[in-house]
Short mmCIF file of C-alpha atoms in Angstrom, two decimals:
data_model
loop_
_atom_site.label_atom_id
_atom_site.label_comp_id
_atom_site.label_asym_id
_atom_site.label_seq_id
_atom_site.Cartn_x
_atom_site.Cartn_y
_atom_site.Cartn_z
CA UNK A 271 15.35 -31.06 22.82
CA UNK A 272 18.15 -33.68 22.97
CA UNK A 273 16.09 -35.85 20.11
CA UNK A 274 16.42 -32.77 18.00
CA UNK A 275 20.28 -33.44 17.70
CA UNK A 276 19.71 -36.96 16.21
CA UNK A 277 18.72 -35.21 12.80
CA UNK A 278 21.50 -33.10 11.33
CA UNK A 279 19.90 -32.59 7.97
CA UNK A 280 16.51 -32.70 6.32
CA UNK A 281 16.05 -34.52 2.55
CA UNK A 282 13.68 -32.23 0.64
CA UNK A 283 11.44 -34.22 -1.95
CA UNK A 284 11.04 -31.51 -4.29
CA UNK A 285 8.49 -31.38 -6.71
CA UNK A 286 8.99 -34.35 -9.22
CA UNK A 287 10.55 -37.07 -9.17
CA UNK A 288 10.84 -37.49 -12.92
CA UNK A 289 14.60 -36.24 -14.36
CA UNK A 290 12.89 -34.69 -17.41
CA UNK A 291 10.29 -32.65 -15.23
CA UNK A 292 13.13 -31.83 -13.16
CA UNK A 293 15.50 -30.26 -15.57
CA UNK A 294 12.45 -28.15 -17.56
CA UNK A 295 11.31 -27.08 -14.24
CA UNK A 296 15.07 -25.92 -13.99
CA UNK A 297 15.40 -24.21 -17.16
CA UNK A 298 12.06 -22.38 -16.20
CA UNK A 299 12.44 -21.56 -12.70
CA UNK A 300 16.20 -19.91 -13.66
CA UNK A 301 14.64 -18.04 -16.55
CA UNK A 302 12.10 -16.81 -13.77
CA UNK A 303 14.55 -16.09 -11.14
CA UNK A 304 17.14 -14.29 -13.66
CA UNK A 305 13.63 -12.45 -14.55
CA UNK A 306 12.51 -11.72 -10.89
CA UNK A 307 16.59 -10.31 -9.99
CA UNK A 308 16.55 -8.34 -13.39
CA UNK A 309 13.12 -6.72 -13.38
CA UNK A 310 13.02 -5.67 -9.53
CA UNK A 311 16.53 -4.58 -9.84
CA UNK A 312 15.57 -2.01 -12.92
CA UNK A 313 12.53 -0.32 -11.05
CA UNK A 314 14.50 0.23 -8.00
CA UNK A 315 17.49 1.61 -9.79
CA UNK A 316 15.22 3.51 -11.86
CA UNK A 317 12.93 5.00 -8.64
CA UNK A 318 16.27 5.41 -6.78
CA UNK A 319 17.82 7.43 -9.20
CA UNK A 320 14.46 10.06 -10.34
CA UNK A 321 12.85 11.87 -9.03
CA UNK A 322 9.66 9.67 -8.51
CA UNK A 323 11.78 8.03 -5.23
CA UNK A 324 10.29 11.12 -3.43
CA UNK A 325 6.43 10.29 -4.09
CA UNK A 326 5.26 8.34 -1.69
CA UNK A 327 3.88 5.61 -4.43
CA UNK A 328 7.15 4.96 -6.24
CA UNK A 329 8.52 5.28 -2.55
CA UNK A 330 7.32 2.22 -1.00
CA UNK A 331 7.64 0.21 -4.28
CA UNK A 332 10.79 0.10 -4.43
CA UNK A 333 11.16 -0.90 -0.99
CA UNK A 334 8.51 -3.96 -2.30
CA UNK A 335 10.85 -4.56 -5.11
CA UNK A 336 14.07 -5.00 -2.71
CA UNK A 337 11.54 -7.16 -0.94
CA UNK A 338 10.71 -9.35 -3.73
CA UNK A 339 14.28 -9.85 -4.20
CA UNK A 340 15.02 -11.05 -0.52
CA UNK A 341 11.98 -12.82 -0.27
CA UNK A 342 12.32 -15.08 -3.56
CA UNK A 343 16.38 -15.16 -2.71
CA UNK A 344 15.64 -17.31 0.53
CA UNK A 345 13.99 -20.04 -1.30
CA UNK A 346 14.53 -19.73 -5.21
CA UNK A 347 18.38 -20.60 -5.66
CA UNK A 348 18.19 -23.57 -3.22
CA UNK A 349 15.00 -24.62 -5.66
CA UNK A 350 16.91 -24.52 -8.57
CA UNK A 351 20.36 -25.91 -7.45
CA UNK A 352 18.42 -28.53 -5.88
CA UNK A 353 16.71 -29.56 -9.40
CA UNK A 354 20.35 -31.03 -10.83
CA UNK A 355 20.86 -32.98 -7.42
CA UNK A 356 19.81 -36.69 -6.96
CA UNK A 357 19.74 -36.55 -3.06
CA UNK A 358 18.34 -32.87 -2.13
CA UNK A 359 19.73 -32.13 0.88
CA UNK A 360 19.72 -29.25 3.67
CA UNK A 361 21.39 -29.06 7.11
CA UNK A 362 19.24 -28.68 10.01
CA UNK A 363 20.66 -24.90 10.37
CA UNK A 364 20.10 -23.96 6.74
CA UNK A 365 16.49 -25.43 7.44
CA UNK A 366 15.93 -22.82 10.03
CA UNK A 367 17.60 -19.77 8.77
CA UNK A 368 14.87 -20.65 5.93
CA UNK A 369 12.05 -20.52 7.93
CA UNK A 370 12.97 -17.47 9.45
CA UNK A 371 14.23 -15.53 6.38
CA UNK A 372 10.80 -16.40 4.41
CA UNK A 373 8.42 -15.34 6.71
CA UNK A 374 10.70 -12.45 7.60
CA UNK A 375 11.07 -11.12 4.11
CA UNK A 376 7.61 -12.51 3.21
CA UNK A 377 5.82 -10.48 6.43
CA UNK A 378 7.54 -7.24 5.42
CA UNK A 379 6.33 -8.01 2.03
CA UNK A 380 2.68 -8.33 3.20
CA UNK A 381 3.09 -5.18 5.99
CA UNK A 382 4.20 -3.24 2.82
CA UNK A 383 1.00 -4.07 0.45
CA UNK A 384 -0.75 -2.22 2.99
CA UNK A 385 0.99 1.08 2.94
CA UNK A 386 0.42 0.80 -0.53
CA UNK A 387 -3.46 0.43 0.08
CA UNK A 388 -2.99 3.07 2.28
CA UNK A 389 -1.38 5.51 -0.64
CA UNK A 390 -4.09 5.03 -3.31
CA UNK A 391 -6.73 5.34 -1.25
CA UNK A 392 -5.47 8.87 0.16
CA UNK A 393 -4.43 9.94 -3.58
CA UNK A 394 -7.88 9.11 -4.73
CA UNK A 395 -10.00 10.50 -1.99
CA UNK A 396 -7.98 12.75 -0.39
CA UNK A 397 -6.09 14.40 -3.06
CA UNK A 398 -5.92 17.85 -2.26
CA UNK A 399 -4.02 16.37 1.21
CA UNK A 400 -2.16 13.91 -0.45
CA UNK A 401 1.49 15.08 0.39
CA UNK A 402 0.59 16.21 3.69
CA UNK A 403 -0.89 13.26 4.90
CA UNK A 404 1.69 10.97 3.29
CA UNK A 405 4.70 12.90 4.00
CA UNK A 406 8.32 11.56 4.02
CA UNK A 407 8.21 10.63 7.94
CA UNK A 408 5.33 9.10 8.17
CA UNK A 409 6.62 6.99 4.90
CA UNK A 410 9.20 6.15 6.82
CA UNK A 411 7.51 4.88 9.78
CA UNK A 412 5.21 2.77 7.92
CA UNK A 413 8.10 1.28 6.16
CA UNK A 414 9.32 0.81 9.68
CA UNK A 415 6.57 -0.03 10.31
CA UNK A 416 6.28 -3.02 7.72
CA UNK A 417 10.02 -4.09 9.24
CA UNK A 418 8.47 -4.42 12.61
CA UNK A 419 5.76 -6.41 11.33
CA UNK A 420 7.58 -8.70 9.51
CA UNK A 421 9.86 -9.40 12.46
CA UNK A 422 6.97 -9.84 15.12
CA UNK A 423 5.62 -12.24 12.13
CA UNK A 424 9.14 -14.74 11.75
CA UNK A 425 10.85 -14.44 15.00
CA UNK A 426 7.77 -17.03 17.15
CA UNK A 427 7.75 -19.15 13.43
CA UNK A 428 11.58 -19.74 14.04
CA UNK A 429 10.96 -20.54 17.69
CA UNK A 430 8.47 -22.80 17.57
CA UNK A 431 10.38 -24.26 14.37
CA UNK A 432 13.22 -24.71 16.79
CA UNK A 433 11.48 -26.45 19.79
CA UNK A 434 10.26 -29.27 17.39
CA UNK A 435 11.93 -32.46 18.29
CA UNK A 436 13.03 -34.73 15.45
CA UNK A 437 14.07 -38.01 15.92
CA UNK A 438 13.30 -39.70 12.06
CA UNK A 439 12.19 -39.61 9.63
CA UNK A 440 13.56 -36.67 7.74
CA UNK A 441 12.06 -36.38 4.39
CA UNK A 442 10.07 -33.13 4.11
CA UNK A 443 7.34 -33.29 1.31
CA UNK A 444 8.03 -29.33 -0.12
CA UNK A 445 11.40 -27.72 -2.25
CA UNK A 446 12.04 -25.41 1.35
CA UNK A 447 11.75 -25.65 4.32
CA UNK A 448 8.26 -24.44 5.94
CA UNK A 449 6.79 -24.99 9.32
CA UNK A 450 3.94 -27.27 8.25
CA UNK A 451 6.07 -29.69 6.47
CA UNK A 452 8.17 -29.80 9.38
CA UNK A 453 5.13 -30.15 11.88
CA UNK A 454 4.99 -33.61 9.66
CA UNK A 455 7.99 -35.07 10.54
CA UNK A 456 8.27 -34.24 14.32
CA UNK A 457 8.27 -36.92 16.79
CA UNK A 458 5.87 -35.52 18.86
CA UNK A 459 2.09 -33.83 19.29
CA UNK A 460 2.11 -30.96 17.15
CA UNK A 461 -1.56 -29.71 17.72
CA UNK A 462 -0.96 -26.58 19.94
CA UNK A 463 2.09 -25.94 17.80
CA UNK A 464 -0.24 -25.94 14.79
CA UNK A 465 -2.97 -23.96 16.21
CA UNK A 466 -0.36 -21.22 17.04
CA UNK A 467 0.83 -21.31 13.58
CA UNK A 468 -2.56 -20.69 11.83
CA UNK A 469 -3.09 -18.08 14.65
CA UNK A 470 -0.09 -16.51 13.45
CA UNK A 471 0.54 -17.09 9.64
CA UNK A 472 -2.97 -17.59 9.03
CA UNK A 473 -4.71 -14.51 10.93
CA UNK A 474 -1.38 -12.17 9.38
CA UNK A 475 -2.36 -13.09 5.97
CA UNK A 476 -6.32 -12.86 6.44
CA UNK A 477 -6.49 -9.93 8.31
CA UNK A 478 -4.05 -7.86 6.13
CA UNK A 479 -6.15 -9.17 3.24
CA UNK A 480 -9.27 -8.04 4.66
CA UNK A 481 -7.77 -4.54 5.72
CA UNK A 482 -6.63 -4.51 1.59
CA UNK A 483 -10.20 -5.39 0.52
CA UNK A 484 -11.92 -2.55 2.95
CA UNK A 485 -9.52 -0.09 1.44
CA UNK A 486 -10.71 -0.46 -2.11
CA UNK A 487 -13.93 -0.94 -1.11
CA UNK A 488 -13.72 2.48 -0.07
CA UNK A 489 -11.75 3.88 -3.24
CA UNK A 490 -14.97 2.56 -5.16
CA UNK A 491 -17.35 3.70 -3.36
CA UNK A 492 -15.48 7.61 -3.70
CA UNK A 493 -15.20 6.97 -6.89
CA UNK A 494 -18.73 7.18 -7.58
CA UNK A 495 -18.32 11.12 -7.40
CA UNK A 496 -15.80 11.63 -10.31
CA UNK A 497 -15.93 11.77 -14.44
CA UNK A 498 -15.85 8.55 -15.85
CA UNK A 499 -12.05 9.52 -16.94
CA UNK A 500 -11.20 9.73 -13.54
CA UNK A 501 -12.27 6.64 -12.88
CA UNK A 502 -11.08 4.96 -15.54
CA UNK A 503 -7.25 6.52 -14.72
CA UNK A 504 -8.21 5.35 -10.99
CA UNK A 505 -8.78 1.97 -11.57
CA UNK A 506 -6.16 1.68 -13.88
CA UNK A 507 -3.80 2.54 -11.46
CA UNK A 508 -5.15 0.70 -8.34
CA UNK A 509 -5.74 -2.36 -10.41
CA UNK A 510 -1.84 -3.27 -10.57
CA UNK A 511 -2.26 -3.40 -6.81
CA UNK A 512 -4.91 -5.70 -7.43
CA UNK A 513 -3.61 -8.16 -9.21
CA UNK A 514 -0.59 -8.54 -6.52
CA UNK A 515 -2.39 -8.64 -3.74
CA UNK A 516 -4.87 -11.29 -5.59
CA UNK A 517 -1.48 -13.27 -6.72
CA UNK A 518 0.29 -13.23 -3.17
CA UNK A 519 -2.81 -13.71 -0.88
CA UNK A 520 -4.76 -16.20 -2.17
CA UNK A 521 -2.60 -18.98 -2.22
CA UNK A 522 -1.33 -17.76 1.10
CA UNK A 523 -4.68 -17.94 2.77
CA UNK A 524 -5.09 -21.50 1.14
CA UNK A 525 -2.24 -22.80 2.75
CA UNK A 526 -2.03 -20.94 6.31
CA UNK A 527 -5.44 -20.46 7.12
CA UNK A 528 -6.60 -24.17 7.45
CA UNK A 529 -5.98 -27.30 9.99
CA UNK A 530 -1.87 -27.54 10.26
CA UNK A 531 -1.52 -30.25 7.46
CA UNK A 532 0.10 -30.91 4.25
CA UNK A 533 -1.11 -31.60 0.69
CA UNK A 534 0.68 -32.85 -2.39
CA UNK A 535 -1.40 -29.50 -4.19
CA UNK A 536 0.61 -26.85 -1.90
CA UNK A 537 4.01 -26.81 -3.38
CA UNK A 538 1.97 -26.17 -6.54
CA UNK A 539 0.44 -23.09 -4.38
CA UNK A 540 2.99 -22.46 -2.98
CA UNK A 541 5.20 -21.45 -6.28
CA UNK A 542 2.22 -18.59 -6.71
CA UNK A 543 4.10 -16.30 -3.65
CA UNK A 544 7.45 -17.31 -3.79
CA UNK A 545 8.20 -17.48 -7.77
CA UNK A 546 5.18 -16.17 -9.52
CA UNK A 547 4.44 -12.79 -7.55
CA UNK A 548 7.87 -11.51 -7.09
CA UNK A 549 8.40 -12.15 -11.53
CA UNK A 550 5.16 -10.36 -12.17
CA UNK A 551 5.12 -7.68 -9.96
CA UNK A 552 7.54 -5.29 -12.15
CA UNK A 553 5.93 -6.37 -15.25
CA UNK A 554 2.46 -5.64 -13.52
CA UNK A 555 3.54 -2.54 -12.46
CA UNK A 556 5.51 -1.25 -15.41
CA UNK A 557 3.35 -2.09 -18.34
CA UNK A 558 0.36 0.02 -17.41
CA UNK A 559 2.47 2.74 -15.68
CA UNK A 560 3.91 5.56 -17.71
CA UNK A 561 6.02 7.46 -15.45
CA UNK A 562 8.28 3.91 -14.17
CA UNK A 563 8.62 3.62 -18.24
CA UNK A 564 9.92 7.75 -18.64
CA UNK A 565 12.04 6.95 -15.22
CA UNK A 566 13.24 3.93 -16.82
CA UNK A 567 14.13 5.28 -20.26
CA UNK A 568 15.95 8.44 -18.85
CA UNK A 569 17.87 6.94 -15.79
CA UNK A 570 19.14 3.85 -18.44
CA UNK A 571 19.23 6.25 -21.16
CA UNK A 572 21.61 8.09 -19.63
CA UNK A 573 23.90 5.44 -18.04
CA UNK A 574 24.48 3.71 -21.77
CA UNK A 575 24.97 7.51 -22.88
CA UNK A 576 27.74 7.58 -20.31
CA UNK A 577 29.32 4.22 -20.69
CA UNK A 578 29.79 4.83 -24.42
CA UNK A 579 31.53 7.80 -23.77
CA UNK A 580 33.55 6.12 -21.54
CA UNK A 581 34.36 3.41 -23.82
CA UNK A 582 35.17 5.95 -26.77
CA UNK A 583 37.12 7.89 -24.84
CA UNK A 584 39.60 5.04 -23.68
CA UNK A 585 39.93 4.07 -27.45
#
C-alpha cells in the first residue's frame, strides 16, 4: 500500500494521438453527449409529467433514462475536455471515484434491462394479470432492486481498484479509468485480481444477458398462439429492447468476459456502452413508440403554451 502513494495521478492516452482526429472526435463526441443529456432528459420529463409514469413500462424507463445520464456523465465530459488537452491528466482520486461511479451507474443500468425483460414478457403472456403482477411495489422493489445490484456490482471493483499498488509507470492505454487498464500498470501480480474481476464484471454481464435472451425466448415461443397483428405489434415493441440490450451487452461481454488484458480494439468497444447506447436509446425508443411521441407532444405542448403566455403577459 505505501507504493500506491508514489503515483498521485494517472496520464490517460486517449484515443489518438493525431490533433485533427482529436478535435473531430471532439466536435462528435459533444454533439453526442449534448444529444444523450437532451434526449434522456425529454422522455423522463415527458413520462414524469403523464400519465404513462404510472405503467410499469414507461415506469422503469425513465429510471433507465436518468441512468443513461449518470452513467455516460462519469466518463463522457472528462472524454471530451480531455480531447483539447496535450497532457491528459487525472488524479489518483478522480481515477477511483471513476471506477466506482461507472460500474455503479453502469450495474444499475444492466439490473434495470432486466425488469424491463421482465415487463414485456408479463404484458405479452400474461396480459389479463398484467397490473397485478407488476404493480407499483413490486416496481419499486425491482428498481430497488436494480440499485442493490448495481452497488454489490462497483463497491469490490473499487476495492480491489484500491489495493493495487502503483509504483510507475502511469500511462493508462483507455480515455477513463477502468480496472483492466489499471491491472496494466500495477507493480505487482495481478492474476487473482483479474480472475475476480471477470468473475465479477464478466459473469454480471453474461448472466444478465442470458436471463434477457431466455425471456424472449419465451415471448416467441407465446407468441406462436396470437394473430399475426399481434405479433407484429409484439415484436415491434419488444424489439426496441432488443436493440439495447444487443448495443450495451455485446461489447460488454467482449471486454469483461475474457483473460484480464488490454487491446488497442477496446476503447473502440468500449465507446458502444458508454457513448453509443445511452444516445440511441431515446431515439430507439421514441421513434417506433407512439404513446412517448403523444406524451411528448402534450407535456411540451403545453409548457411552450404556458411560457408564451407568460412572456405576453409581461409585455
Amino acid at each position: 500500500m505505501e507504493s500506491q502513494k508514489n503515483i498521485s495521478e494517472f496520464i490517460l492516452l486517449g484515443l489518438s494521438y493525431d490533433p485533427n482526429i482529436q478535435l473531430f472526435c471532439f466536435v462528435l463526441f459533444l454533439l453526442c453527449y449534448v444529444s444523450i443529456l437532451v434526449g434522456n432528459l425529454l422522455i423522463l420529463i415527458s413520462i414524469r409529467c403523464s400519465s404513462l409514469f404510472h405503467q410499469p413500462m414507461y415506469y422503469f424507463l425513465s429510471h433507465l433514462s436518468s441512468m443513461d445520464i449518470c452513467y455516460t456523465s462519469s466518463v463522457t465530459p472528462k472524454l471530451i475536455s480531455d480531447l483539447l488537452m496535450k497532457t491528459k491528466s487525472i488524479s489518483y482520486d478522480s481515477c477511483m471515484l471513476q471506477v466506482f461511479s461507472m460500474h455503479f451507474f453502469g450495474g444499475i443500468e444492466i439490473f434495470i434491462l432486466t425488469p424491463m425483460a421482465f415487463d414485456r414478457c408479463v404484458a405479452i403472456c400474461k396480459p389479463l394479470h398484467y397490473m397485478v403482477i407488476l404493480n407499483r411495489t413490486r416496481c419499486n422493489l425491482l428498481i430497488f432492486a436494480a440499485w442493490l445490484g448495481g452497488a454489490a456490482h462497483s463497491f469490490p471493483q473499487l476495492f480491489m481498484a484500491i489495493l493495487l499498488p502503483f509504483c510507475g509507470p502511469n500511462e493508462i492505454d483507455h480515455y477513463f479509468c477502468d480496472i483492466f487498464p489499471l491491472l496494466k500498470v500495477a507493480c505487482t501480480d495481478t492474476y487473482i485480481i483479474g480472475a475476480l474481476v471477470v468473475a465479477n464484471s464478466g459473469m454480471v454481464a453474461l448472466v444478465t444477458f442470458a436471463v434477457l435472451v431466455v425471456s424472449y425466448v419465451i415471448i416467441i415461443f407465446t407468441l406462436r398462439n396470437h394473430s399475426t397483428e399481434g405479433r407484429r405489434k409484439a415484436l415491434s415493441t419488444c424489439g426496441s429492447h432488443v436493440t439495447v440490450v444487443a448495443l450495451f451487452f455485446i461489447p460488454s461481454i467482449f471486454i469483461y468476459l475474457r483473460p484480464p488484458t488490454t487491446f488497442p480494439e477496446d476503447k473502440v468497444f468500449a465507446l458502444f456502452y458508454t457513448i453509443i447506447a445511452p444516445m440511441f436509446n431515446p431515439l430507439i425508443y421514441t421513434l417506433r413508440n407512439t404513446e412517448i411521441q403523444n406524451a411528448m407532444r402534450k407535456v411540451w405542448c403545453h409548457r411552450l403554451f404556458f411560457v408564451v403566455v407568460v412572456i405576453w403577459a409581461k409585455v
